[in-house]
Tab-separated table of C-alpha atoms in Angstrom:
chain	number	residue	atom	x	y	z
A	1	UNK	CA	-0.112	-42.420	-27.961
A	2	UNK	CA	-3.240	-44.378	-27.344
A	3	UNK	CA	-4.615	-46.170	-30.392
A	4	UNK	CA	-6.825	-43.900	-32.399
A	5	UNK	CA	-10.188	-45.278	-33.376
A	6	UNK	CA	-10.797	-43.561	-36.660
A	7	UNK	CA	-14.392	-44.716	-36.812
A	8	UNK	CA	-16.473	-42.782	-34.326
A	9	UNK	CA	-19.832	-44.454	-33.996
A	10	UNK	CA	-21.484	-41.424	-32.503
A	11	UNK	CA	-20.551	-39.402	-35.558
A	12	UNK	CA	-21.828	-42.034	-37.974
A	13	UNK	CA	-25.467	-41.930	-36.973
A	14	UNK	CA	-26.353	-39.208	-39.470
A	15	UNK	CA	-24.199	-40.566	-42.289
A	16	UNK	CA	-25.428	-42.499	-45.294
A	17	UNK	CA	-24.354	-46.118	-45.710
A	18	UNK	CA	-21.927	-45.028	-48.420
A	19	UNK	CA	-20.366	-42.423	-46.151
A	20	UNK	CA	-20.169	-44.906	-43.293
A	21	UNK	CA	-18.443	-47.402	-45.574
A	22	UNK	CA	-15.906	-44.797	-46.680
A	23	UNK	CA	-15.211	-43.862	-43.063
A	24	UNK	CA	-14.777	-47.517	-42.174
A	25	UNK	CA	-12.269	-48.113	-44.977
A	26	UNK	CA	-10.308	-44.973	-44.094
A	27	UNK	CA	-10.291	-46.107	-40.484
A	28	UNK	CA	-8.931	-49.540	-41.422
A	29	UNK	CA	-6.153	-47.962	-43.458
A	30	UNK	CA	-5.226	-45.581	-40.643
A	31	UNK	CA	-5.251	-48.280	-37.979
A	32	UNK	CA	-3.179	-50.627	-40.143
A	33	UNK	CA	-0.646	-47.888	-40.815
A	34	UNK	CA	-0.333	-47.023	-37.129
A	35	UNK	CA	0.198	-50.660	-36.175
A	36	UNK	CA	2.855	-51.157	-38.847
A	37	UNK	CA	4.583	-47.856	-38.115
A	38	UNK	CA	4.768	-48.837	-34.473
A	39	UNK	CA	6.074	-52.349	-35.231
A	40	UNK	CA	8.439	-51.708	-38.160
A	41	UNK	CA	9.032	-47.987	-38.213
A	42	UNK	CA	7.669	-45.404	-40.615
A	43	UNK	CA	10.431	-45.581	-43.215
A	44	UNK	CA	10.393	-49.380	-43.548
A	45	UNK	CA	6.610	-49.637	-43.907
A	46	UNK	CA	5.333	-49.749	-47.485
A	47	UNK	CA	1.970	-48.866	-48.974
A	48	UNK	CA	1.643	-52.493	-50.051
A	49	UNK	CA	2.005	-53.692	-46.468
A	50	UNK	CA	-0.545	-51.169	-45.247
A	51	UNK	CA	-3.007	-52.335	-47.901
A	52	UNK	CA	-2.462	-55.987	-47.035
A	53	UNK	CA	-2.955	-55.353	-43.317
A	54	UNK	CA	-6.040	-53.212	-43.914
A	55	UNK	CA	-7.387	-55.736	-46.439
A	56	UNK	CA	-7.862	-53.135	-49.154
A	57	UNK	CA	-6.628	-52.963	-52.720
A	58	UNK	CA	-3.756	-50.615	-53.584
A	59	UNK	CA	-6.168	-48.698	-55.826
A	60	UNK	CA	-8.491	-48.229	-52.855
A	61	UNK	CA	-5.632	-46.788	-50.797
A	62	UNK	CA	-5.014	-44.168	-53.472
A	63	UNK	CA	-8.693	-43.243	-53.474
A	64	UNK	CA	-8.075	-41.906	-49.964
A	65	UNK	CA	-4.429	-40.839	-49.988
A	66	UNK	CA	-2.148	-39.663	-52.774
A	67	UNK	CA	0.906	-41.180	-51.078
A	68	UNK	CA	2.226	-42.604	-47.815
A	69	UNK	CA	3.328	-39.078	-46.934
A	70	UNK	CA	-0.234	-37.860	-47.383
A	71	UNK	CA	-1.390	-40.576	-44.966
A	72	UNK	CA	1.286	-39.525	-42.466
A	73	UNK	CA	0.048	-35.948	-42.764
A	74	UNK	CA	-3.491	-36.965	-41.820
A	75	UNK	CA	-2.263	-39.155	-38.964
A	76	UNK	CA	-0.200	-36.245	-37.704
A	77	UNK	CA	-3.248	-34.025	-37.711
A	78	UNK	CA	-5.388	-36.645	-35.996
A	79	UNK	CA	-2.943	-38.000	-33.458
A	80	UNK	CA	-1.320	-34.769	-32.343
A	81	UNK	CA	-4.414	-32.610	-32.090
A	82	UNK	CA	-7.613	-34.653	-31.992
A	83	UNK	CA	-6.082	-37.170	-29.607
A	84	UNK	CA	-4.923	-34.434	-27.238
A	85	UNK	CA	-8.425	-32.990	-27.115
A	86	UNK	CA	-9.816	-36.486	-26.491
A	87	UNK	CA	-7.412	-37.037	-23.580
A	88	UNK	CA	-8.427	-33.722	-22.003
A	89	UNK	CA	-12.103	-34.595	-22.418
A	90	UNK	CA	-11.499	-37.982	-20.812
A	91	UNK	CA	-9.635	-36.359	-17.927
A	92	UNK	CA	-12.589	-34.045	-17.323
A	93	UNK	CA	-14.899	-37.055	-17.152
A	94	UNK	CA	-12.708	-39.322	-15.002
A	95	UNK	CA	-11.320	-37.020	-12.321
A	96	UNK	CA	-12.807	-34.545	-9.876
A	97	UNK	CA	-9.846	-32.230	-9.373
A	98	UNK	CA	-7.683	-30.237	-11.759
A	99	UNK	CA	-4.526	-31.659	-10.181
A	100	UNK	CA	-5.598	-35.221	-10.987
A	101	UNK	CA	-6.593	-34.168	-14.492
A	102	UNK	CA	-3.269	-32.458	-15.193
A	103	UNK	CA	-1.304	-35.420	-13.852
A	104	UNK	CA	-3.347	-37.775	-16.031
A	105	UNK	CA	-2.826	-35.686	-19.188
A	106	UNK	CA	0.935	-35.475	-18.716
A	107	UNK	CA	1.032	-39.167	-17.800
A	108	UNK	CA	-0.589	-40.078	-21.125
A	109	UNK	CA	1.896	-37.813	-22.899
A	110	UNK	CA	4.846	-39.621	-21.328
A	111	UNK	CA	3.323	-43.019	-22.083
A	112	UNK	CA	2.835	-42.043	-25.733
A	113	UNK	CA	6.435	-40.926	-26.133
A	114	UNK	CA	7.796	-44.038	-24.454
A	115	UNK	CA	5.705	-46.459	-26.478
A	116	UNK	CA	5.746	-44.751	-29.887
A	117	UNK	CA	8.930	-42.678	-29.923
A	118	UNK	CA	9.779	-42.979	-33.613
A	119	UNK	CA	6.198	-42.532	-34.735
A	120	UNK	CA	5.743	-39.503	-32.479
A	121	UNK	CA	8.892	-37.949	-33.916
A	122	UNK	CA	7.664	-38.536	-37.443
A	123	UNK	CA	4.226	-37.051	-36.773
A	124	UNK	CA	5.602	-33.979	-35.015
A	125	UNK	CA	8.127	-33.484	-37.798
A	126	UNK	CA	5.286	-33.635	-40.318
A	127	UNK	CA	3.352	-31.028	-38.349
A	128	UNK	CA	6.376	-28.731	-38.412
A	129	UNK	CA	6.729	-29.207	-42.171
A	130	UNK	CA	3.064	-28.343	-42.620
A	131	UNK	CA	3.636	-24.961	-40.989
A	132	UNK	CA	5.262	-23.784	-44.214
A	133	UNK	CA	2.333	-24.901	-46.369
A	134	UNK	CA	-0.108	-22.251	-47.538
A	135	UNK	CA	-2.901	-24.764	-46.904
A	136	UNK	CA	-1.702	-25.531	-43.401
A	137	UNK	CA	-4.381	-26.021	-40.775
A	138	UNK	CA	-1.858	-25.861	-37.936
A	139	UNK	CA	-2.977	-22.410	-36.830
A	140	UNK	CA	-6.544	-23.631	-36.445
A	141	UNK	CA	-5.368	-26.795	-34.728
A	142	UNK	CA	-3.269	-24.845	-32.229
A	143	UNK	CA	-6.312	-22.716	-31.553
A	144	UNK	CA	-8.299	-25.880	-30.880
A	145	UNK	CA	-5.634	-27.104	-28.441
A	146	UNK	CA	-5.581	-23.744	-26.671
A	147	UNK	CA	-9.362	-23.949	-26.375
A	148	UNK	CA	-9.233	-27.509	-25.002
A	149	UNK	CA	-6.739	-26.598	-22.291
A	150	UNK	CA	-8.659	-23.406	-21.560
A	151	UNK	CA	-11.754	-25.525	-20.969
A	152	UNK	CA	-9.746	-27.617	-18.518
A	153	UNK	CA	-8.818	-24.424	-16.678
A	154	UNK	CA	-12.343	-23.066	-16.858
A	155	UNK	CA	-13.731	-26.190	-15.228
A	156	UNK	CA	-11.008	-25.894	-12.594
A	157	UNK	CA	-12.242	-22.408	-11.770
A	158	UNK	CA	-15.701	-23.869	-11.339
A	159	UNK	CA	-14.230	-26.445	-8.955
A	160	UNK	CA	-12.378	-23.698	-7.124
A	161	UNK	CA	-8.894	-25.237	-7.404
A	162	UNK	CA	-7.417	-23.018	-10.142
A	163	UNK	CA	-5.882	-19.608	-9.482
A	164	UNK	CA	-7.882	-16.585	-10.583
A	165	UNK	CA	-4.724	-14.514	-11.152
A	166	UNK	CA	-4.699	-15.193	-14.882
A	167	UNK	CA	-7.306	-15.532	-17.599
A	168	UNK	CA	-8.317	-19.039	-18.674
A	169	UNK	CA	-7.176	-18.271	-22.223
A	170	UNK	CA	-3.716	-17.187	-21.050
A	171	UNK	CA	-3.213	-20.297	-18.928
A	172	UNK	CA	-4.345	-22.547	-21.788
A	173	UNK	CA	-1.967	-20.835	-24.203
A	174	UNK	CA	0.959	-21.060	-21.776
A	175	UNK	CA	0.431	-24.790	-21.211
A	176	UNK	CA	0.288	-25.456	-24.958
A	177	UNK	CA	3.356	-23.284	-25.513
A	178	UNK	CA	5.371	-25.110	-22.855
A	179	UNK	CA	4.420	-28.503	-24.251
A	180	UNK	CA	5.209	-27.496	-27.834
A	181	UNK	CA	8.587	-26.000	-26.896
A	182	UNK	CA	9.522	-29.199	-25.059
A	183	UNK	CA	8.533	-31.462	-27.950
A	184	UNK	CA	10.259	-29.295	-30.584
A	185	UNK	CA	13.502	-29.367	-28.595
A	186	UNK	CA	13.204	-33.157	-28.400
A	187	UNK	CA	12.647	-33.434	-32.163
A	188	UNK	CA	15.827	-31.498	-32.925
A	189	UNK	CA	18.040	-33.038	-30.233
A	190	UNK	CA	17.914	-36.832	-29.677
A	191	UNK	CA	19.791	-36.407	-26.385
A	192	UNK	CA	17.265	-33.896	-25.049
A	193	UNK	CA	15.943	-35.049	-21.632
A	194	UNK	CA	12.321	-34.948	-22.758
A	195	UNK	CA	10.852	-36.948	-19.871
A	196	UNK	CA	12.592	-34.813	-17.269
A	197	UNK	CA	11.339	-31.689	-19.031
A	198	UNK	CA	7.777	-32.965	-19.227
A	199	UNK	CA	7.895	-33.643	-15.490
A	200	UNK	CA	9.137	-30.080	-14.942
A	201	UNK	CA	6.444	-28.650	-17.214
A	202	UNK	CA	3.826	-30.588	-15.248
A	203	UNK	CA	5.220	-29.306	-11.955
A	204	UNK	CA	5.343	-25.734	-13.274
A	205	UNK	CA	1.737	-26.037	-14.426
A	206	UNK	CA	0.582	-27.306	-11.041
A	207	UNK	CA	2.599	-24.815	-9.005
A	208	UNK	CA	1.865	-21.748	-11.128
A	209	UNK	CA	-1.797	-22.087	-11.945
A	210	UNK	CA	-3.404	-24.152	-9.167
A	211	UNK	CA	-4.375	-22.954	-5.740
A	212	UNK	CA	-2.306	-24.306	-2.862
């Protein structure tokens, strides 16, 4: 998981100073929480420690989040979905072939799991819990991920290195489904060979959907 920058300057240009300030404070809280979760673990990190690291009062924290669990829920939403879309967008900018882009995306995925294993588990577990909530946005988020991977495929068709045997939407959905199945198995089985499976998913993606 690469560090999320919660404050996006490009998105702040049309915000009032008050709104920018609120975004900045929320960003500081999120970044402090991520750093502490990564260093100490999610369970051992307290709201007080997050506030101290973010240099905000406890009351200020509760202006943004009702609890630590509420903060984890937002981080789950941001890290698992927004970050994936950002990685795909970066791959589209950095590389000139779909093969390089796919290898980069899966490489980031492996790096995230290796560096932030406990935090990744916690965030994925939170996402699974949110599926049962009537206010869950997971369906929309999955749709966004499908769309992001479909855009990757669509640009590959433009480059001429992606197979035309399947629709872009189908390929995007299959990639997301394979990734999700792999991660869910890993969440429920600590001995699951997640890195081997990710390598196999990458190979299946390259062999099934790219031209040879």
